[in-house]
Coordinates of N, CA and C in Angstrom, one line a residue:
M1 N 54.3 -18.2 69.7 CA 53.1 -18.3 69.6 C 51.7 -19.0 70.6
A2 N 50.8 -18.8 71.0 CA 49.8 -19.5 71.4 C 49.2 -20.3 70.6
C3 N 48.7 -21.6 71.1 CA 48.0 -22.5 70.8 C 46.7 -22.3 70.0
P4 N 46.1 -22.9 69.3 CA 44.8 -22.3 68.5 C 43.6 -22.3 69.9
N5 N 43.8 -23.8 70.6 CA 42.8 -23.3 71.6 C 42.6 -22.2 72.8
E6 N 44.0 -21.8 73.0 CA 44.2 -20.1 73.7 C 43.8 -19.3 73.2
V7 N 44.0 -18.9 71.4 CA 43.6 -18.2 71.1 C 42.2 -17.8 71.1
N8 N 41.8 -18.9 70.3 CA 40.1 -18.7 70.8 C 39.3 -18.0 72.1
E9 N 40.2 -19.1 73.6 CA 39.7 -18.4 74.7 C 39.9 -16.8 74.9
I10 N 41.0 -16.5 74.3 CA 41.5 -15.1 74.2 C 40.1 -14.1 73.4
S11 N 40.0 -14.9 72.3 CA 38.5 -14.0 71.7 C 37.8 -13.8 72.1
L12 N 37.1 -15.0 73.2 CA 35.8 -15.1 73.9 C 35.7 -14.0 75.1
A13 N 36.8 -13.5 75.4 CA 36.8 -12.9 76.4 C 36.2 -11.1 76.4
N14 N 35.4 -11.9 76.8 CA 34.7 -10.2 77.1 C 33.8 -9.2 78.0
S15 N 34.9 -9.3 78.9 CA 34.7 -9.5 80.3 C 35.8 -8.2 81.4
R16 N 35.5 -7.4 81.8 CA 36.8 -7.3 82.7 C 37.6 -8.5 83.7
R17 N 36.5 -9.1 83.8 CA 37.3 -10.4 84.6 C 37.6 -11.3 84.0
N18 N 36.7 -11.4 83.0 CA 37.7 -12.7 81.7 C 39.4 -12.5 81.7
V19 N 39.8 -11.1 81.4 CA 40.8 -10.9 80.4 C 41.3 -10.5 81.9
A20 N 40.8 -10.6 83.4 CA 41.6 -10.1 84.7 C 42.6 -11.6 84.4
R21 N 41.3 -12.8 84.2 CA 41.6 -13.9 84.3 C 42.9 -14.8 83.4
L22 N 43.1 -13.9 82.1 CA 43.9 -14.4 81.1 C 44.8 -13.7 81.7
H23 N 44.9 -12.5 82.5 CA 45.8 -12.1 82.6 C 47.0 -12.9 83.8
R24 N 46.4 -13.3 84.8 CA 46.8 -14.0 85.7 C 47.3 -15.3 85.6
D25 N 46.5 -15.8 84.2 CA 47.2 -17.2 83.8 C 48.6 -16.9 82.6
G26 N 48.9 -15.1 82.6 CA 49.8 -15.5 81.4 C 49.5 -15.4 80.1
L27 N 48.2 -15.7 79.6 CA 47.6 -15.8 78.6 C 48.3 -14.6 77.7
I28 N 47.7 -13.2 78.6 CA 48.0 -11.7 78.1 C 49.0 -11.3 78.8
I29 N 49.6 -10.2 78.1 CA 50.3 -9.7 78.9 C 49.8 -7.9 79.2
K30 N 50.1 -7.5 80.5 CA 50.0 -5.5 79.6 C 51.5 -5.2 79.3
K31 N 51.1 -4.1 78.1 CA 52.2 -3.5 77.4 C 52.5 -2.4 78.0
P32 N 54.3 -2.3 78.4 CA 54.4 -1.3 79.5 C 53.8 0.1 78.2
Q33 N 54.2 1.3 79.6 CA 53.6 2.6 79.0 C 54.2 3.4 78.4
V34 N 54.0 3.8 77.2 CA 55.3 4.1 76.2 C 55.8 5.8 77.2
V35 N 57.0 5.9 77.0 CA 57.6 7.0 78.1 C 57.0 8.4 77.3
H36 N 57.1 9.5 77.9 CA 56.6 10.7 77.4 C 57.7 11.8 77.9
S37 N 58.7 11.4 77.7 CA 59.3 12.7 78.3 C 59.3 14.0 78.1
R38 N 59.4 14.6 79.5 CA 59.5 16.4 78.8 C 60.6 17.0 79.1
A39 N 61.6 16.3 79.1 CA 62.9 16.4 78.9 C 63.7 17.7 78.3
R40 N 63.4 17.3 77.7 CA 63.8 18.5 75.9 C 62.7 20.3 76.3
V41 N 61.3 19.6 76.7 CA 60.4 20.7 76.8 C 61.4 21.2 77.8
A42 N 62.0 20.7 79.3 CA 62.0 21.8 80.4 C 63.6 22.3 79.8
L43 N 64.4 21.3 78.7 CA 66.1 21.8 78.5 C 65.6 23.7 77.6
R44 N 64.5 23.6 76.5 CA 63.9 24.9 76.0 C 63.3 25.4 76.8
N45 N 62.7 25.4 77.7 CA 61.6 26.4 78.9 C 63.2 27.2 79.5
E46 N 64.0 26.5 80.2 CA 65.4 26.8 80.9 C 65.5 28.0 79.9
A47 N 66.1 27.4 78.6 CA 66.8 28.4 77.9 C 65.7 29.7 77.2
K48 N 64.6 29.5 77.1 CA 63.5 30.9 77.0 C 63.9 31.7 77.9
R49 N 63.8 31.2 79.4 CA 64.2 31.9 80.7 C 65.3 33.0 80.7
K50 N 66.3 32.7 79.5 CA 67.7 33.2 79.3 C 67.3 34.2 78.2
G51 N 66.5 33.7 77.5 CA 66.1 35.1 76.9 C 66.0 34.1 74.7
R52 N 66.5 32.8 75.2 CA 66.6 32.6 73.6 C 65.4 31.7 72.9
H53 N 65.1 31.5 72.0 CA 64.3 31.3 70.9 C 63.0 32.3 70.7
T54 N 63.1 33.4 71.5 CA 62.6 34.7 71.7 C 61.6 35.7 70.3
G55 N 63.1 35.6 69.4 CA 62.9 36.6 68.2 C 62.3 36.7 67.4
H56 N 62.0 38.2 66.3 CA 60.6 38.7 65.9 C 60.3 36.6 65.1
G57 N 60.9 36.5 64.8 CA 60.9 35.2 63.6 C 60.0 34.5 64.4
K58 N 59.8 33.8 66.1 CA 59.8 32.9 66.6 C 58.3 33.9 67.4
R59 N 58.1 34.8 66.7 CA 56.6 35.3 67.2 C 54.9 35.3 66.5
R60 N 54.0 34.2 67.1 CA 52.9 34.6 66.1 C 52.0 35.6 67.0
G61 N 51.7 35.9 67.6 CA 50.5 36.7 68.7 C 51.4 38.4 68.0
T62 N 51.1 39.5 68.2 CA 50.8 41.0 68.7 C 51.4 41.3 69.9
A63 N 52.1 41.9 70.1 CA 53.0 42.5 71.2 C 51.4 42.3 71.9
N64 N 50.4 42.7 72.2 CA 49.9 43.1 72.4 C 49.1 42.2 73.2
A65 N 48.9 40.8 72.4 CA 48.3 39.7 72.4 C 49.3 38.3 73.4
R66 N 50.5 39.2 73.2 CA 51.6 38.7 74.2 C 51.9 39.2 75.7
L67 N 51.7 40.1 75.5 CA 52.1 41.5 76.5 C 50.4 42.1 76.9
P68 N 49.6 42.1 77.5 CA 48.3 42.6 76.9 C 48.7 44.3 77.7
F69 N 48.7 45.4 76.4 CA 48.7 46.7 77.3 C 48.1 46.9 78.4
K70 N 46.8 46.4 79.1 CA 45.8 46.5 80.2 C 46.5 46.6 81.2
V71 N 47.1 45.0 81.1 CA 48.5 44.5 82.3 C 49.5 45.3 82.8
L72 N 49.9 45.7 81.2 CA 51.2 47.1 82.3 C 50.2 48.0 82.9
W73 N 49.6 48.8 81.8 CA 48.8 49.9 82.8 C 48.1 49.6 84.6
M74 N 47.7 48.9 84.0 CA 47.8 48.0 85.7 C 48.9 48.4 86.8
R75 N 49.6 47.1 86.3 CA 50.6 47.0 87.1 C 51.2 48.7 87.6
R76 N 51.6 49.6 86.3 CA 52.2 50.9 86.6 C 50.7 51.6 87.7
M77 N 49.9 51.5 87.6 CA 48.8 52.5 88.0 C 49.0 51.8 90.0
R78 N 48.6 50.6 90.0 CA 48.7 49.7 90.8 C 50.1 50.6 91.6
I79 N 51.8 50.8 91.2 CA 52.8 51.0 91.5 C 52.8 52.7 91.9
L80 N 52.3 53.0 91.3 CA 52.1 54.8 91.5 C 51.0 54.4 92.4
R81 N 50.1 54.3 92.6 CA 49.1 53.9 93.4 C 49.4 54.3 94.8
R82 N 50.6 52.8 94.8 CA 51.0 52.3 96.1 C 51.8 53.4 96.7
L83 N 52.7 54.1 96.0 CA 53.6 55.2 96.0 C 52.7 56.0 96.8
L84 N 52.2 56.8 96.3 CA 51.2 57.6 96.4 C 50.3 57.6 97.7
Q85 N 50.4 56.5 98.6 CA 49.2 55.8 99.6 C 51.0 55.9 101.0
K86 N 51.8 55.5 100.5 CA 52.4 55.2 101.2 C 53.0 57.0 101.4
M87 N 53.1 57.8 100.7 CA 53.8 59.2 100.9 C 53.0 59.9 102.1
R88 N 51.3 59.7 101.6 CA 50.1 60.0 101.9 C 50.7 59.7 103.7
D89 N 50.3 58.4 103.6 CA 50.4 57.7 105.1 C 51.8 58.0 106.1
A90 N 52.6 58.3 105.3 CA 53.9 58.7 105.8 C 54.0 59.8 106.8
K91 N 52.5 60.9 105.9 CA 53.0 62.7 105.9 C 54.0 63.1 105.0
K92 N 54.6 62.5 104.0 CA 55.2 63.7 103.1 C 54.4 64.0 102.1
I93 N 53.6 63.8 101.7 CA 52.3 64.3 101.3 C 50.8 65.1 102.2
D94 N 50.9 66.1 102.0 CA 49.3 66.2 102.1 C 48.4 65.7 101.0
K95 N 47.0 65.8 101.4 CA 45.6 65.1 101.0 C 45.6 65.9 99.2
H96 N 45.7 67.1 99.8 CA 45.4 67.9 98.1 C 47.0 67.5 97.5
I97 N 47.9 67.3 97.8 CA 48.5 67.2 96.9 C 48.8 65.4 96.2
Y98 N 48.3 65.0 97.3 CA 47.9 63.4 97.2 C 46.6 63.4 95.7
H99 N 45.5 63.9 96.0 CA 44.5 64.1 95.2 C 44.9 64.3 93.8
S100 N 46.0 65.5 93.8 CA 45.8 66.3 92.2 C 47.4 65.1 91.5
L101 N 48.3 64.7 92.3 CA 49.0 63.2 92.1 C 48.3 62.4 91.4
Y102 N 47.0 61.8 92.3 CA 46.4 60.6 92.0 C 45.6 60.9 90.7
M103 N 45.3 61.3 90.7 CA 44.2 62.3 88.8 C 45.5 62.2 87.9
L104 N 46.7 63.2 88.1 CA 47.7 62.8 87.0 C 48.0 61.7 86.6
A105 N 48.0 60.6 88.1 CA 48.7 59.2 87.1 C 47.7 58.6 86.6
K106 N 46.7 59.1 87.0 CA 45.1 58.1 86.3 C 45.2 58.9 85.2
G107 N 45.7 60.0 84.3 CA 45.8 60.7 83.6 C 46.6 60.5 82.4
N108 N 47.7 59.6 83.3 CA 49.0 59.3 82.2 C 50.3 60.1 82.0
Q109 N 49.8 61.3 82.7 CA 51.2 61.7 82.9 C 53.0 61.3 83.5
F110 N 52.1 60.2 83.9 CA 54.1 59.7 85.0 C 54.0 58.8 83.9
K111 N 55.2 58.1 83.6 CA 55.4 56.8 82.9 C 56.2 55.5 83.7
N112 N 56.8 56.3 85.1 CA 56.9 55.2 85.5 C 57.7 55.8 87.1
K113 N 57.6 55.4 87.9 CA 58.1 55.9 89.4 C 59.2 56.8 89.4
R114 N 59.8 56.9 89.2 CA 61.3 57.7 89.0 C 60.1 58.8 89.0
V115 N 59.5 58.8 87.4 CA 59.5 60.5 87.2 C 58.1 60.8 88.7
L116 N 57.0 60.3 88.9 CA 56.3 60.2 89.8 C 56.9 61.5 91.1
T117 N 58.3 60.7 91.7 CA 58.9 60.6 92.6 C 59.2 62.3 92.1
E118 N 60.6 62.4 91.1 CA 60.2 63.3 90.5 C 59.3 64.9 90.8
T119 N 58.1 64.6 90.5 CA 56.9 65.4 90.4 C 57.2 65.9 91.7
I120 N 56.7 64.8 92.5 CA 56.4 64.8 94.3 C 57.7 66.0 94.7
H121 N 58.7 65.5 94.7 CA 60.2 66.4 95.2 C 59.5 67.8 94.4
K122 N 59.5 68.1 93.8 CA 59.3 69.5 92.9 C 57.9 69.7 93.7
M123 N 57.2 69.6 93.6 CA 56.0 70.1 93.7 C 56.2 70.8 95.3
K124 N 57.0 69.6 96.5 CA 56.8 70.2 97.6 C 58.3 70.9 98.1
S125 N 59.5 71.4 96.9 CA 60.1 72.8 96.6 C 59.3 73.5 95.9
D126 N 58.8 74.1 95.1 CA 57.3 75.1 95.2 C 56.8 75.0 96.3
R127 N 56.2 74.2 96.8 CA 55.2 74.7 97.8 C 56.1 75.6 99.2
A128 N 57.4 75.1 99.1 CA 58.0 75.7 100.3 C 58.4 76.9 99.8
K129 N 59.1 76.5 98.3 CA 59.4 77.9 98.0 C 58.2 79.5 98.2
E130 N 57.0 78.7 97.8 CA 55.9 80.1 97.8 C 55.3 80.7 99.7
R131 N 55.8 79.5 100.4 CA 55.3 79.8 101.5 C 56.2 80.8 102.5
E132 N 57.5 80.8 102.1 CA 58.8 81.2 102.4 C 58.5 82.5 101.3
L133 N 57.9 82.6 100.5 CA 58.1 84.1 99.5 C 56.8 84.9 100.5
A134 N 56.0 84.0 100.7 CA 55.1 84.7 101.4 C 54.9 85.5 102.8
E135 N 55.9 84.2 103.8 CA 56.4 84.9 104.7 C 57.1 85.6 104.7
Q136 N 57.8 86.1 103.8 CA 58.7 86.9 103.5 C 58.2 88.6 103.2
A137 N 56.7 88.2 102.6 CA 55.9 89.4 101.6 C 55.3 90.2 103.2
I138 N 54.4 89.1 104.5 CA 53.9 89.2 105.7 C 55.2 90.3 106.1
A139 N 56.2 89.5 106.2 CA 57.9 90.3 106.9 C 58.0 91.6 106.2
R140 N 57.8 91.8 105.2 CA 57.8 92.8 104.7 C 56.7 94.2 104.8
K141 N 55.6 93.4 104.6 CA 54.3 94.6 105.1 C 54.0 94.9 106.5
A142 N 55.1 94.2 107.4 CA 54.7 94.9 108.6 C 56.0 95.8 108.3
R143 N 57.2 95.3 107.6 CA 57.9 96.9 108.7 C 57.3 98.1 107.6
A144 N 57.1 97.7 107.0 CA 56.1 99.1 106.3 C 55.4 99.2 106.8
A145 N 54.3 98.9 107.4 CA 53.4 99.6 108.4 C 54.0 99.7 109.4
K146 N 55.1 99.5 109.8 CA 56.0 100.5 111.0 C 56.3 101.2 111.0
R147 N 56.9 101.0 109.9 CA 57.8 102.8 108.9 C 56.8 103.6 109.2
T148 N 55.5 103.3 108.0 CA 54.9 103.9 108.2 C 54.0 104.7 109.9
A149 N 53.4 104.0 110.1 CA 53.3 104.5 111.8 C 54.1 105.9 112.5
R150 N 55.4 104.8 112.0 CA 56.9 105.5 112.9 C 56.6 107.7 112.7
R151 N 56.7 107.3 110.7 CA 56.5 108.9 110.2 C 55.2 109.5 110.1
E152 N 54.1 108.7 110.7 CA 52.9 109.0 111.2 C 53.1 110.0 112.1
L153 N 53.5 109.4 113.8 CA 53.7 109.8 114.9 C 54.6 111.1 114.9
R154 N 56.2 111.1 113.8 CA 56.7 112.1 113.5 C 56.2 113.1 113.5
E155 N 55.3 113.5 112.4 CA 54.5 114.1 111.5 C 53.5 115.0 113.0
V156 N 52.8 113.8 114.1 CA 51.8 114.4 114.4 C 52.6 115.1 115.7
K157 N 54.2 114.7 116.1 CA 54.2 116.0 117.0 C 55.1 117.5 116.3
L158 N 55.4 117.1 115.0 CA 56.0 118.1 114.3 C 54.9 119.3 114.3
T159 N 53.6 118.4 113.7 CA 52.5 119.4 113.7 C 52.7 119.7 115.3
S160 N 52.0 119.7 115.9 CA 52.0 119.5 117.7 C 52.0 120.6 118.4
G161 N 54.3 120.1 118.1 CA 54.9 121.1 118.1 C 55.2 122.5 117.6
G162 N 54.9 122.6 116.3 CA 54.9 123.5 116.0 C 53.7 124.4 116.3
E163 N 52.4 124.0 117.1 CA 51.4 124.6 116.7 C 51.4 125.2 118.4
A164 N 52.1 124.3 119.2 CA 52.5 124.8 120.5 C 53.5 126.4 120.4
Q165 N 54.0 126.5 120.0 CA 54.9 127.6 119.3 C 54.1 128.6 118.9

């Protein structure tokens, strides 16, 4: 215990300089900092990363508050639009298909990348089929035109041959 003289000296210390001098003299000591360990917090966060402590009973906010729908929407849009741009730049789809699919994606037609790629393949195969059918129709028309021209030529020969006799 400090003597009354020292107690009086400590009580009269009213400036930083006086307190520092008392500290140097050993009349007062600085208490050590209280340990505030985050070890338990780190352990709990590690468990949460594995999916523990996140059941229904531990949830205070709505699903939208915990992970906003808007964030999910933005992620999905960015993924779909990035895929469309990549395919357009690689010349896998033309700008018309790109635009129509872009607007469909904006209109919430594709729930994920897989659905969008399936739609792209379907559209491409439909376009190829249409093109093939159009070519076949053109070829058919050309054959028919050739056939009619031959028939007319034959008829002209027959009529001209009949007139000569």
